[in-house]
mmCIF file of C-alpha atoms in Angstrom:
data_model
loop_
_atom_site.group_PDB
_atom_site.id
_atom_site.type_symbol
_atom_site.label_atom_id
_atom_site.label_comp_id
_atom_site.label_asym_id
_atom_site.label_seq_id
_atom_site.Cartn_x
_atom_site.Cartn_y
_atom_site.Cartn_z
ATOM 1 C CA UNK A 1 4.387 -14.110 8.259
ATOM 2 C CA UNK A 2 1.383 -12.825 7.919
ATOM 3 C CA UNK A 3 -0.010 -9.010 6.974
ATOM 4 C CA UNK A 4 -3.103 -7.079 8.060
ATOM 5 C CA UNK A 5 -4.166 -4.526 6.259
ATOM 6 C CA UNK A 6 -6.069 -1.814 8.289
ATOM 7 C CA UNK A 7 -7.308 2.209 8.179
ATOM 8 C CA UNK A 8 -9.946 1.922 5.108
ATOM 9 C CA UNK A 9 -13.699 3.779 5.347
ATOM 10 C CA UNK A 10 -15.855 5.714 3.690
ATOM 11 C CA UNK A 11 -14.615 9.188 2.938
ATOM 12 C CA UNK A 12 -15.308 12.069 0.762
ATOM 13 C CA UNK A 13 -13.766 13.117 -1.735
ATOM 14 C CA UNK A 14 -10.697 15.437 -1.086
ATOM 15 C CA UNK A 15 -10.431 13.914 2.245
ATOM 16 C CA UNK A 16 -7.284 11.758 3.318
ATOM 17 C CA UNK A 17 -7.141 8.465 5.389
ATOM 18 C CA UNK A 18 -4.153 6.689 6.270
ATOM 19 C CA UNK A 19 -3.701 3.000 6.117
ATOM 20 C CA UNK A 20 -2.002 0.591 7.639
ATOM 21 C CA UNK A 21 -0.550 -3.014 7.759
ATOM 22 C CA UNK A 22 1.223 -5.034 10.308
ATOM 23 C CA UNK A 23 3.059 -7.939 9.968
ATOM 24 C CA UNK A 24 2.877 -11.032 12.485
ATOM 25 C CA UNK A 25 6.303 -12.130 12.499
ATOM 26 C CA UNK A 26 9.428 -10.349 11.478
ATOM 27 C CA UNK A 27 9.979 -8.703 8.566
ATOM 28 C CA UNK A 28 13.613 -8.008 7.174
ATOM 29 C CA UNK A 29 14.483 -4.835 6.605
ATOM 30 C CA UNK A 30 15.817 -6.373 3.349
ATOM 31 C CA UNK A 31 11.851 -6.821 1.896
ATOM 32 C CA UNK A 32 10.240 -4.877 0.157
ATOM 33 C CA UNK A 33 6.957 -3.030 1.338
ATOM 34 C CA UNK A 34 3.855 -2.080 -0.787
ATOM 35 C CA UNK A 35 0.752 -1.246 -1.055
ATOM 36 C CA UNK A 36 -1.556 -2.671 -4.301
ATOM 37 C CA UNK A 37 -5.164 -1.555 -5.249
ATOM 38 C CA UNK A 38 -7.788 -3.595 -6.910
ATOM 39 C CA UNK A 39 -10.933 -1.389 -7.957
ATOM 40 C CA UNK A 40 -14.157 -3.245 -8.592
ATOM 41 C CA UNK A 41 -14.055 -4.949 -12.108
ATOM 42 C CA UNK A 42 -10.554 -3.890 -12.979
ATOM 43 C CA UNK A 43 -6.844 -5.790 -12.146
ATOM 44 C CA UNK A 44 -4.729 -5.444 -8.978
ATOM 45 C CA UNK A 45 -2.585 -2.474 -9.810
ATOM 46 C CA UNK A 46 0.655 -1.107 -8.129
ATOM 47 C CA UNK A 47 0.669 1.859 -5.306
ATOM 48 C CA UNK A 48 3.284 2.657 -3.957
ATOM 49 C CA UNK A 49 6.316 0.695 -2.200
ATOM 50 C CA UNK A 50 9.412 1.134 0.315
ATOM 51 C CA UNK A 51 13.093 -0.613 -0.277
ATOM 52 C CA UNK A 52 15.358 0.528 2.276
ATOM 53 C CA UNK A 53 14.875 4.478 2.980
ATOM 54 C CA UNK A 54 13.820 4.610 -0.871
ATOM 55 C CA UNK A 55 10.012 5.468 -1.876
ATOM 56 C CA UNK A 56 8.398 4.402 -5.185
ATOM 57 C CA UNK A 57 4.971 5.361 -6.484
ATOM 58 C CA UNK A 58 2.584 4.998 -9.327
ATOM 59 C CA UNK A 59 1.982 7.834 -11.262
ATOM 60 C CA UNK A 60 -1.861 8.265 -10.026
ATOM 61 C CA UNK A 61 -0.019 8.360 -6.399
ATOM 62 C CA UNK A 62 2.547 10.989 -6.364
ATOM 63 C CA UNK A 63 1.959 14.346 -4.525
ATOM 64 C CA UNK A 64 -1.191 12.533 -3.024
ATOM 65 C CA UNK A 65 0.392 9.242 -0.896
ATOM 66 C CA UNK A 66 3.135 8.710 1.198
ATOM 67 C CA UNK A 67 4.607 5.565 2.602
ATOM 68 C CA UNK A 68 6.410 5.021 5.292
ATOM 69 C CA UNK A 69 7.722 1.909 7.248
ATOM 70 C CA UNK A 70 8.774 0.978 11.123
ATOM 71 C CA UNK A 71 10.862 -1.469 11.016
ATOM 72 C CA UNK A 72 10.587 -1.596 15.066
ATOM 73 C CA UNK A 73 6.592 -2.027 14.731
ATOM 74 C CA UNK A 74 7.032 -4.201 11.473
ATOM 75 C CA UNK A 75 4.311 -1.690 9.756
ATOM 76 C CA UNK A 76 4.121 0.432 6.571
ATOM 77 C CA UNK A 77 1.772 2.655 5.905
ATOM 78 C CA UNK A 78 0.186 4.091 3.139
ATOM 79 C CA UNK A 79 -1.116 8.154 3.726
ATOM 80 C CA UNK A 80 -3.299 8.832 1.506
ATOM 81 C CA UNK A 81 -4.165 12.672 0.446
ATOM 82 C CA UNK A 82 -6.800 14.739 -1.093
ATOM 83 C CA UNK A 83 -8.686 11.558 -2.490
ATOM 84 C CA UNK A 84 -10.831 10.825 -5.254
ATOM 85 C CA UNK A 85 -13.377 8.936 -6.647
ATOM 86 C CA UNK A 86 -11.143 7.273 -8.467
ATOM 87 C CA UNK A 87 -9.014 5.894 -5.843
ATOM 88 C CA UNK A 88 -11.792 3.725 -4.809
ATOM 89 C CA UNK A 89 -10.644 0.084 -4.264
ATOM 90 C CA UNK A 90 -9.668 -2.614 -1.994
ATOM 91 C CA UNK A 91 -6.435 -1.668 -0.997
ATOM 92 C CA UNK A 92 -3.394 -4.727 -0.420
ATOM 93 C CA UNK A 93 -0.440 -4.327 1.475
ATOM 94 C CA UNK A 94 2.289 -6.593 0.147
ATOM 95 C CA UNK A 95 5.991 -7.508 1.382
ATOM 96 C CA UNK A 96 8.849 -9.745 -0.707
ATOM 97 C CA UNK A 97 12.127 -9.825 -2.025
ATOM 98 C CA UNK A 98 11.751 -8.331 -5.418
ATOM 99 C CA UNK A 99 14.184 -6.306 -7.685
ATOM 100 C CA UNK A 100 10.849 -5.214 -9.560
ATOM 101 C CA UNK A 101 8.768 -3.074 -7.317
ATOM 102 C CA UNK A 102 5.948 -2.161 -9.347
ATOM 103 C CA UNK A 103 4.981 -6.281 -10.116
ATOM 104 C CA UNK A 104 2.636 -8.467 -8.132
ATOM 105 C CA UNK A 105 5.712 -10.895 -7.181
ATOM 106 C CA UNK A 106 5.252 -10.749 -3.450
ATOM 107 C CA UNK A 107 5.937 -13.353 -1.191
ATOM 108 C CA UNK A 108 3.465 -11.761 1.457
ATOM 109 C CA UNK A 109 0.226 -10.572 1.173
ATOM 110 C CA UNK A 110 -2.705 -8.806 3.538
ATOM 111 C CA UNK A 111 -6.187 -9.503 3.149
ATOM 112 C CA UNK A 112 -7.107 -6.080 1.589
ATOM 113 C CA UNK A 113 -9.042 -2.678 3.241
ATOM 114 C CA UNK A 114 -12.064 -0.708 1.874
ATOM 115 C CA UNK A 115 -11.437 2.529 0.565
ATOM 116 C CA UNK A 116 -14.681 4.416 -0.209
ATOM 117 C CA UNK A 117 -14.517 7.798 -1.638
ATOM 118 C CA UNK A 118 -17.687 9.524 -2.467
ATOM 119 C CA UNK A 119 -18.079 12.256 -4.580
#
């Protein structure tokens, strides 16, 4: 399987952009989708993720992202709102069998996106 991350740019800040990743081969329903950031200098941090129906998110995320999944398409998606300086980073998209949403222990991983936000 393998995941590519799309949807990252240069935006301003306050503006929203709304990634995406797509998986190669099949993806159970049964995994686990998320999205990771890694900011310039600093460690891979958690996002936001999708088990079953069931949304989690990082504090710095809620009321601001949204993800979503298609199991037909084999995507997730990561919408992003009313960004900040801050939330620049490359941005991972991540898929596994984990009881522990929130840790890198991912079986998948994409190759990252850009997300710019300029103040």
């Amino acid at each position: 399987v393998q995941l590519q991350a799309s949807g990252g740019g240069l935006i301003q800040a306050g503006g929203s952009l709304r990634l995406s990743c797509a998986a190669s081969g099949r993806i159970s329903s049964a995994y686990v989708m998320a999205w990771f950031r890694q900011a310039p200098g600093k460690e891979r941090e958690f996002v936001a993720a999708v088990r079953d129906d069931s949304p989690f998110y990082a504090d710095s995320a809620k009321g601001r992202f949204t993800i979503a999944r298609d199991n037909a398409k084999n995507t997730v998606y990561l919408q992003t709102n009313r960004l900040k300086s801050e939330d620049t980073a490359v941005y991972y998209c991540a898929a596994g069998i984990t009881d522990v949403v929130v840790t890198l222990l991912y079986d998948y991983w994409g190759q990252g996106t850009l997300v710019t936000v300029s103040s």
